[in-house]
Amino acid sequence: MFCLHCQKSLEKIIDINNIFKVSTQHICEACMTQSIVISLKKVIPIDSFLLEYNIIFDKIYERHPEAYMTFLKPYYIYFLKNRSNDIFIYLDTLTLETMKVLDRLKLGNIFLVTLYETKEEIYENRDYW
C-alpha cells in the first residue's frame, strides 16, 4: 500500500497476528508528522440545537482527503462515548450552502468534523437565518 500524500510505500510488518487484518492507514509517518493538527472546536447555535464544529487542520492540503482519515479516530471515539444521541457528520470543508441546508433540515444536535477551516466566517454572518 502507498501513502496517498507522497506516494511512498507504507511499510507493514506482517506476522501471524495481523496477516488477515486490513490496513486502515493511508498516510506515512513522515507526512503525518508534517501535517499540523490544530483541533479547533467551535459551537454554533442553530435554532434550539447546537452545531459542534470541529476543525482538524489549519490549511488545505492539496492531496487526497482520504489520506487524512486516520486523524478522525479520536473524534469517532469521543462521539460514541459522549455524544451518541447526536448526529455525526464528516465533511472536507463547511460552506455557507451546507450551513443553510443543515439549518433547514432541523436535525437536532450535530457533531460536525471537517478537515479544513473555511476562509469565510460563515457562522458570524447570520443574514440568512
Tab-separated table of N, CA and C in Angstrom:
chain	number	residue	atom	x	y	z
A	1	MET	N	0.844	-1.167	0.000
A	1	MET	CA	0.000	0.000	0.000
A	1	MET	C	0.894	1.237	0.000
A	2	PHE	N	0.424	2.302	-0.654
A	2	PHE	CA	1.214	3.512	-0.792
A	2	PHE	C	0.556	4.671	-0.056
A	3	CYS	N	1.391	5.609	0.385
A	3	CYS	CA	0.906	6.824	1.038
A	3	CYS	C	0.161	7.657	-0.002
A	4	LEU	N	-1.029	8.124	0.336
A	4	LEU	CA	-1.819	8.898	-0.614
A	4	LEU	C	-1.322	10.331	-0.749
A	5	HIS	N	-0.405	10.735	0.115
A	5	HIS	CA	0.111	12.101	0.062
A	5	HIS	C	1.424	12.173	-0.728
A	6	CYS	N	2.391	11.316	-0.396
A	6	CYS	CA	3.706	11.384	-1.047
A	6	CYS	C	4.000	10.190	-1.955
A	7	GLN	N	3.119	9.218	-2.007
A	7	GLN	CA	3.235	8.025	-2.851
A	7	GLN	C	4.374	7.088	-2.453
A	8	LYS	N	4.900	7.216	-1.235
A	8	LYS	CA	5.906	6.273	-0.746
A	8	LYS	C	5.211	5.016	-0.246
A	9	SER	N	5.952	3.932	-0.241
A	9	SER	CA	5.396	2.664	0.217
A	9	SER	C	5.247	2.671	1.735
A	10	LEU	N	4.097	2.221	2.204
A	10	LEU	CA	3.868	2.095	3.636
A	10	LEU	C	4.405	0.749	4.078
A	11	GLU	N	5.363	0.780	4.974
A	11	GLU	CA	5.954	-0.462	5.456
A	11	GLU	C	5.055	-1.067	6.516
A	12	LYS	N	4.762	-2.319	6.342
A	12	LYS	CA	3.925	-3.029	7.291
A	12	LYS	C	4.573	-4.371	7.581
A	13	ILE	N	4.781	-4.639	8.841
A	13	ILE	CA	5.353	-5.918	9.249
A	13	ILE	C	4.210	-6.917	9.381
A	14	ILE	N	4.263	-7.953	8.575
A	14	ILE	CA	3.209	-8.958	8.585
A	14	ILE	C	3.683	-10.150	9.405
A	15	ASP	N	2.888	-10.490	10.390
A	15	ASP	CA	3.168	-11.676	11.191
A	15	ASP	C	1.876	-12.473	11.347
A	16	ILE	N	1.894	-13.489	12.161
A	16	ILE	CA	0.739	-14.378	12.317
A	16	ILE	C	-0.460	-13.656	12.938
A	17	ASN	N	-0.211	-12.593	13.713
A	17	ASN	CA	-1.306	-11.884	14.383
A	17	ASN	C	-2.056	-10.921	13.468
A	18	ASN	N	-1.418	-10.385	12.448
A	18	ASN	CA	-2.080	-9.389	11.612
A	18	ASN	C	-2.113	-9.750	10.132
A	19	ILE	N	-1.967	-11.008	9.800
A	19	ILE	CA	-1.895	-11.404	8.397
A	19	ILE	C	-3.206	-11.149	7.646
A	20	PHE	N	-4.342	-11.242	8.328
A	20	PHE	CA	-5.624	-11.066	7.657
A	20	PHE	C	-6.285	-9.728	7.979
A	21	LYS	N	-5.612	-8.855	8.692
A	21	LYS	CA	-6.174	-7.549	9.035
A	21	LYS	C	-5.965	-6.575	7.885
A	22	VAL	N	-6.979	-5.782	7.627
A	22	VAL	CA	-6.908	-4.781	6.571
A	22	VAL	C	-6.266	-3.522	7.141
A	23	SER	N	-5.307	-2.981	6.431
A	23	SER	CA	-4.635	-1.769	6.883
A	23	SER	C	-5.549	-0.565	6.661
A	24	THR	N	-5.726	0.232	7.693
A	24	THR	CA	-6.578	1.417	7.584
A	24	THR	C	-5.766	2.690	7.492
A	25	GLN	N	-4.467	2.591	7.537
A	25	GLN	CA	-3.622	3.769	7.470
A	25	GLN	C	-3.317	4.092	6.018
A	26	HIS	N	-3.558	5.345	5.633
A	26	HIS	CA	-3.356	5.759	4.251
A	26	HIS	C	-2.285	6.826	4.117
A	27	ILE	N	-1.558	7.106	5.203
A	27	ILE	CA	-0.556	8.162	5.193
A	27	ILE	C	0.673	7.658	5.952
A	28	CYS	N	1.856	7.995	5.458
A	28	CYS	CA	3.085	7.526	6.099
A	28	CYS	C	3.417	8.396	7.312
A	29	GLU	N	4.367	7.933	8.105
A	29	GLU	CA	4.744	8.650	9.325
A	29	GLU	C	5.345	10.018	9.013
A	30	ALA	N	6.120	10.127	7.932
A	30	ALA	CA	6.737	11.411	7.578
A	30	ALA	C	5.678	12.453	7.230
A	31	CYS	N	4.687	12.067	6.454
A	31	CYS	CA	3.615	13.002	6.097
A	31	CYS	C	2.730	13.314	7.301
A	32	MET	N	2.559	12.352	8.180
A	32	MET	CA	1.735	12.580	9.364
A	32	MET	C	2.387	13.596	10.294
A	33	THR	N	3.706	13.535	10.427
A	33	THR	CA	4.384	14.491	11.302
A	33	THR	C	4.474	15.873	10.672
A	34	GLN	N	4.429	15.967	9.346
A	34	GLN	CA	4.450	17.267	8.682
A	34	GLN	C	3.095	17.958	8.739
A	35	SER	N	2.036	17.209	8.911
A	35	SER	CA	0.696	17.790	8.978
A	35	SER	C	0.497	18.434	10.343
A	36	ILE	N	0.102	19.687	10.336
A	36	ILE	CA	-0.110	20.420	11.580
A	36	ILE	C	-1.572	20.273	11.975
A	37	VAL	N	-1.805	19.573	13.056
A	37	VAL	CA	-3.159	19.353	13.550
A	37	VAL	C	-3.465	20.439	14.566
A	38	ILE	N	-4.542	21.209	14.342
A	38	ILE	CA	-4.875	22.272	15.281
A	38	ILE	C	-6.005	21.878	16.215
A	39	SER	N	-6.890	21.023	15.776
A	39	SER	CA	-8.005	20.536	16.582
A	39	SER	C	-8.765	21.681	17.243
A	40	LEU	N	-9.378	22.499	16.425
A	40	LEU	CA	-10.146	23.652	16.878
A	40	LEU	C	-11.611	23.269	16.990
A	41	LYS	N	-12.274	23.742	18.031
A	41	LYS	CA	-13.681	23.409	18.250
A	41	LYS	C	-14.486	24.695	18.385
A	42	LYS	N	-15.591	24.777	17.645
A	42	LYS	CA	-16.493	25.922	17.707
A	42	LYS	C	-17.907	25.396	17.895
A	43	VAL	N	-18.690	26.098	18.676
A	43	VAL	CA	-20.084	25.716	18.892
A	43	VAL	C	-20.958	26.805	18.289
A	44	ILE	N	-21.829	26.397	17.369
A	44	ILE	CA	-22.691	27.326	16.647
A	44	ILE	C	-24.137	26.978	16.959
A	45	PRO	N	-24.928	27.921	17.481
A	45	PRO	CA	-26.345	27.625	17.725
A	45	PRO	C	-27.147	27.645	16.429
A	46	ILE	N	-27.954	26.623	16.240
A	46	ILE	CA	-28.882	26.541	15.109
A	46	ILE	C	-30.258	26.309	15.700
A	47	ASP	N	-31.139	27.293	15.571
A	47	ASP	CA	-32.465	27.276	16.193
A	47	ASP	C	-32.328	26.911	17.671
A	48	SER	N	-32.912	25.828	18.110
A	48	SER	CA	-32.795	25.432	19.516
A	48	SER	C	-31.792	24.292	19.692
A	49	PHE	N	-30.966	24.066	18.683
A	49	PHE	CA	-29.978	22.995	18.724
A	49	PHE	C	-28.576	23.568	18.621
A	50	LEU	N	-27.584	22.714	18.797
A	50	LEU	CA	-26.190	23.142	18.715
A	50	LEU	C	-25.460	22.376	17.617
A	51	LEU	N	-24.626	23.095	16.906
A	51	LEU	CA	-23.733	22.507	15.914
A	51	LEU	C	-22.329	22.580	16.493
A	52	GLU	N	-21.780	21.445	16.869
A	52	GLU	CA	-20.422	21.391	17.410
A	52	GLU	C	-19.478	21.170	16.240
A	53	TYR	N	-18.744	22.221	15.895
A	53	TYR	CA	-17.935	22.283	14.684
A	53	TYR	C	-16.473	22.042	15.051
A	54	ASN	N	-15.914	20.907	14.632
A	54	ASN	CA	-14.531	20.528	14.938
A	54	ASN	C	-13.694	20.613	13.669
A	55	ILE	N	-12.574	21.334	13.753
A	55	ILE	CA	-11.678	21.522	12.617
A	55	ILE	C	-10.365	20.816	12.937
A	56	ILE	N	-9.851	20.035	11.995
A	56	ILE	CA	-8.639	19.264	12.256
A	56	ILE	C	-7.377	20.002	11.800
A	57	PHE	N	-7.364	20.549	10.588
A	57	PHE	CA	-6.166	21.194	10.048
A	57	PHE	C	-6.397	22.681	9.834
A	58	ASP	N	-5.292	23.438	9.848
A	58	ASP	CA	-5.395	24.878	9.657
A	58	ASP	C	-5.246	25.296	8.201
A	59	LYS	N	-4.740	24.424	7.354
A	59	LYS	CA	-4.611	24.769	5.939
A	59	LYS	C	-5.074	23.599	5.083
A	60	ILE	N	-5.345	23.888	3.831
A	60	ILE	CA	-5.824	22.872	2.901
A	60	ILE	C	-4.623	22.182	2.261
A	61	TYR	N	-4.582	20.871	2.398
A	61	TYR	CA	-3.544	20.079	1.754
A	61	TYR	C	-4.081	19.618	0.404
A	62	GLU	N	-3.247	19.739	-0.620
A	62	GLU	CA	-3.701	19.544	-1.994
A	62	GLU	C	-3.872	18.090	-2.406
A	63	ARG	N	-3.469	17.152	-1.582
A	63	ARG	CA	-3.574	15.742	-1.954
A	63	ARG	C	-4.920	15.161	-1.559
A	64	HIS	N	-5.004	13.857	-1.551
A	64	HIS	CA	-6.244	13.147	-1.282
A	64	HIS	C	-6.741	13.398	0.138
A	65	PRO	N	-7.994	13.799	0.312
A	65	PRO	CA	-8.546	13.937	1.668
A	65	PRO	C	-8.664	12.599	2.388
A	66	GLU	N	-8.740	11.489	1.637
A	66	GLU	CA	-8.833	10.170	2.273
A	66	GLU	C	-7.569	9.827	3.051
A	67	ALA	N	-6.464	10.453	2.702
A	67	ALA	CA	-5.213	10.171	3.402
A	67	ALA	C	-5.285	10.603	4.854
A	68	TYR	N	-6.116	11.560	5.150
A	68	TYR	CA	-6.185	12.111	6.498
A	68	TYR	C	-7.331	11.530	7.313
A	69	MET	N	-7.891	10.433	6.849
A	69	MET	CA	-8.970	9.778	7.588
A	69	MET	C	-8.477	9.175	8.897
A	70	THR	N	-7.191	8.889	9.017
A	70	THR	CA	-6.672	8.326	10.261
A	70	THR	C	-6.736	9.330	11.403
A	71	PHE	N	-6.818	10.615	11.094
A	71	PHE	CA	-6.928	11.636	12.123
A	71	PHE	C	-8.329	11.700	12.724
A	72	LEU	N	-9.287	11.010	12.143
A	72	LEU	CA	-10.671	11.067	12.615
A	72	LEU	C	-10.966	10.110	13.762
A	73	LYS	N	-10.109	9.164	14.014
A	73	LYS	CA	-10.379	8.147	15.029
A	73	LYS	C	-10.676	8.730	16.411
A	74	PRO	N	-9.916	9.713	16.917
A	74	PRO	CA	-10.265	10.267	18.236
A	74	PRO	C	-11.639	10.923	18.270
A	75	TYR	N	-12.066	11.501	17.146
A	75	TYR	CA	-13.387	12.128	17.092
A	75	TYR	C	-14.495	11.077	17.118
A	76	TYR	N	-14.282	9.964	16.421
A	76	TYR	CA	-15.255	8.875	16.458
A	76	TYR	C	-15.389	8.301	17.864
A	77	ILE	N	-14.270	8.097	18.517
A	77	ILE	CA	-14.307	7.536	19.871
A	77	ILE	C	-15.003	8.486	20.832
A	78	TYR	N	-14.682	9.786	20.755
A	78	TYR	CA	-15.339	10.773	21.619
A	78	TYR	C	-16.840	10.805	21.361
A	79	PHE	N	-17.217	10.773	20.087
A	79	PHE	CA	-18.632	10.831	19.732
A	79	PHE	C	-19.381	9.613	20.263
A	80	LEU	N	-18.825	8.435	20.094
A	80	LEU	CA	-19.507	7.220	20.539
A	80	LEU	C	-19.617	7.135	22.054
A	81	LYS	N	-18.643	7.672	22.772
A	81	LYS	CA	-18.686	7.619	24.227
A	81	LYS	C	-19.556	8.710	24.836
A	82	ASN	N	-19.549	9.915	24.250
A	82	ASN	CA	-20.174	11.062	24.905
A	82	ASN	C	-21.377	11.652	24.184
A	83	ARG	N	-21.451	11.532	22.881
A	83	ARG	CA	-22.485	12.217	22.112
A	83	ARG	C	-23.261	11.263	21.219
A	84	SER	N	-23.492	10.062	21.654
A	84	SER	CA	-24.065	9.037	20.774
A	84	SER	C	-25.510	9.320	20.366
A	85	ASN	N	-26.207	10.236	21.034
A	85	ASN	CA	-27.579	10.569	20.645
A	85	ASN	C	-27.631	11.662	19.585
A	86	ASP	N	-26.508	12.284	19.290
A	86	ASP	CA	-26.451	13.343	18.290
A	86	ASP	C	-26.164	12.754	16.911
A	87	ILE	N	-26.030	13.625	15.932
A	87	ILE	CA	-25.732	13.208	14.564
A	87	ILE	C	-24.280	13.539	14.260
A	88	PHE	N	-23.550	12.582	13.699
A	88	PHE	CA	-22.148	12.777	13.320
A	88	PHE	C	-22.086	13.023	11.823
A	89	ILE	N	-21.470	14.134	11.425
A	89	ILE	CA	-21.293	14.458	10.010
A	89	ILE	C	-19.822	14.777	9.782
A	90	TYR	N	-19.265	14.197	8.725
A	90	TYR	CA	-17.879	14.477	8.341
A	90	TYR	C	-17.871	15.128	6.966
A	91	LEU	N	-17.194	16.276	6.848
A	91	LEU	CA	-17.061	16.993	5.581
A	91	LEU	C	-15.615	17.439	5.404
A	92	ASP	N	-15.228	17.702	4.157
A	92	ASP	CA	-13.897	18.268	3.929
A	92	ASP	C	-13.853	19.720	4.394
A	93	THR	N	-14.812	20.519	3.958
A	93	THR	CA	-14.940	21.909	4.398
A	93	THR	C	-16.410	22.216	4.630
A	94	LEU	N	-16.669	23.234	5.405
A	94	LEU	CA	-18.035	23.670	5.677
A	94	LEU	C	-18.277	24.964	4.917
A	95	THR	N	-19.291	24.966	4.059
A	95	THR	CA	-19.604	26.147	3.264
A	95	THR	C	-20.905	26.768	3.745
A	96	LEU	N	-21.198	27.935	3.215
A	96	LEU	CA	-22.424	28.631	3.575
A	96	LEU	C	-23.653	27.850	3.123
A	97	GLU	N	-23.577	27.242	1.954
A	97	GLU	CA	-24.699	26.447	1.452
A	97	GLU	C	-24.961	25.232	2.345
A	98	THR	N	-23.917	24.603	2.826
A	98	THR	CA	-24.083	23.466	3.732
A	98	THR	C	-24.725	23.903	5.034
A	99	MET	N	-24.327	25.063	5.538
A	99	MET	CA	-24.938	25.589	6.762
A	99	MET	C	-26.424	25.860	6.559
A	100	LYS	N	-26.791	26.391	5.406
A	100	LYS	CA	-28.205	26.653	5.120
A	100	LYS	C	-29.008	25.355	5.095
A	101	VAL	N	-28.433	24.324	4.480
A	101	VAL	CA	-29.128	23.034	4.406
A	101	VAL	C	-29.280	22.426	5.793
A	102	LEU	N	-28.224	22.455	6.599
A	102	LEU	CA	-28.297	21.910	7.954
A	102	LEU	C	-29.292	22.679	8.811
A	103	ASP	N	-29.407	23.971	8.575
A	103	ASP	CA	-30.363	24.784	9.320
A	103	ASP	C	-31.796	24.434	8.934
A	104	ARG	N	-32.045	24.227	7.656
A	104	ARG	CA	-33.405	23.922	7.190
A	104	ARG	C	-33.866	22.525	7.591
A	105	LEU	N	-32.943	21.592	7.685
A	105	LEU	CA	-33.322	20.214	7.993
A	105	LEU	C	-33.729	20.018	9.448
A	106	LYS	N	-33.227	20.858	10.357
A	106	LYS	CA	-33.554	20.770	11.784
A	106	LYS	C	-33.336	19.345	12.308
A	107	LEU	N	-32.106	18.884	12.182
A	107	LEU	CA	-31.760	17.514	12.559
A	107	LEU	C	-31.541	17.333	14.055
A	108	GLY	N	-31.393	18.390	14.793
A	108	GLY	CA	-31.077	18.298	16.214
A	108	GLY	C	-29.622	18.668	16.434
A	109	ASN	N	-29.062	18.211	17.538
A	109	ASN	CA	-27.654	18.484	17.820
A	109	ASN	C	-26.776	17.737	16.827
A	110	ILE	N	-25.804	18.452	16.268
A	110	ILE	CA	-24.943	17.889	15.231
A	110	ILE	C	-23.495	17.989	15.686
A	111	PHE	N	-22.776	16.898	15.566
A	111	PHE	CA	-21.337	16.848	15.827
A	111	PHE	C	-20.660	16.809	14.468
A	112	LEU	N	-20.106	17.937	14.029
A	112	LEU	CA	-19.558	18.083	12.687
A	112	LEU	C	-18.038	18.118	12.748
A	113	VAL	N	-17.389	17.291	11.947
A	113	VAL	CA	-15.931	17.262	11.857
A	113	VAL	C	-15.552	17.605	10.425
A	114	THR	N	-14.687	18.607	10.269
A	114	THR	CA	-14.193	18.982	8.947
A	114	THR	C	-12.676	18.909	8.942
A	115	LEU	N	-12.126	18.643	7.778
A	115	LEU	CA	-10.674	18.610	7.661
A	115	LEU	C	-10.081	20.005	7.713
A	116	TYR	N	-10.710	20.950	7.027
A	116	TYR	CA	-10.129	22.276	6.876
A	116	TYR	C	-11.108	23.344	7.333
A	117	GLU	N	-10.559	24.462	7.775
A	117	GLU	CA	-11.385	25.598	8.145
A	117	GLU	C	-11.693	26.406	6.892
A	118	THR	N	-12.912	26.903	6.807
A	118	THR	CA	-13.282	27.710	5.654
A	118	THR	C	-12.656	29.088	5.775
A	119	LYS	N	-12.478	29.734	4.649
A	119	LYS	CA	-11.881	31.065	4.642
A	119	LYS	C	-12.842	32.107	5.202
A	120	GLU	N	-14.108	31.921	4.965
A	120	GLU	CA	-15.097	32.890	5.427
A	120	GLU	C	-15.672	32.446	6.761
A	121	GLU	N	-15.928	33.366	7.611
A	121	GLU	CA	-16.538	33.068	8.906
A	121	GLU	C	-18.047	33.049	8.710
A	122	ILE	N	-18.576	31.929	8.274
A	122	ILE	CA	-19.972	31.852	7.869
A	122	ILE	C	-20.929	31.897	9.040
A	123	TYR	N	-20.506	31.445	10.191
A	123	TYR	CA	-21.405	31.429	11.326
A	123	TYR	C	-21.523	32.803	11.963
A	124	GLU	N	-20.610	33.729	11.650
A	124	GLU	CA	-20.714	35.088	12.167
A	124	GLU	C	-21.757	35.880	11.380
A	125	ASN	N	-21.873	35.594	10.091
A	125	ASN	CA	-22.817	36.303	9.242
A	125	ASN	C	-24.155	35.581	9.287
A	126	ARG	N	-25.100	36.142	10.011
A	126	ARG	CA	-26.370	35.458	10.215
A	126	ARG	C	-27.495	36.099	9.412
A	127	ASP	N	-27.189	36.676	8.267
A	127	ASP	CA	-28.225	37.306	7.453
A	127	ASP	C	-29.196	36.285	6.884
A	128	TYR	N	-28.766	35.064	6.714
A	128	TYR	CA	-29.618	34.053	6.094
A	128	TYR	C	-30.513	33.345	7.093
A	129	TRP	N	-30.373	33.571	8.392
A	129	TRP	CA	-31.185	32.861	9.384
A	129	TRP	C	-32.594	33.317	9.286
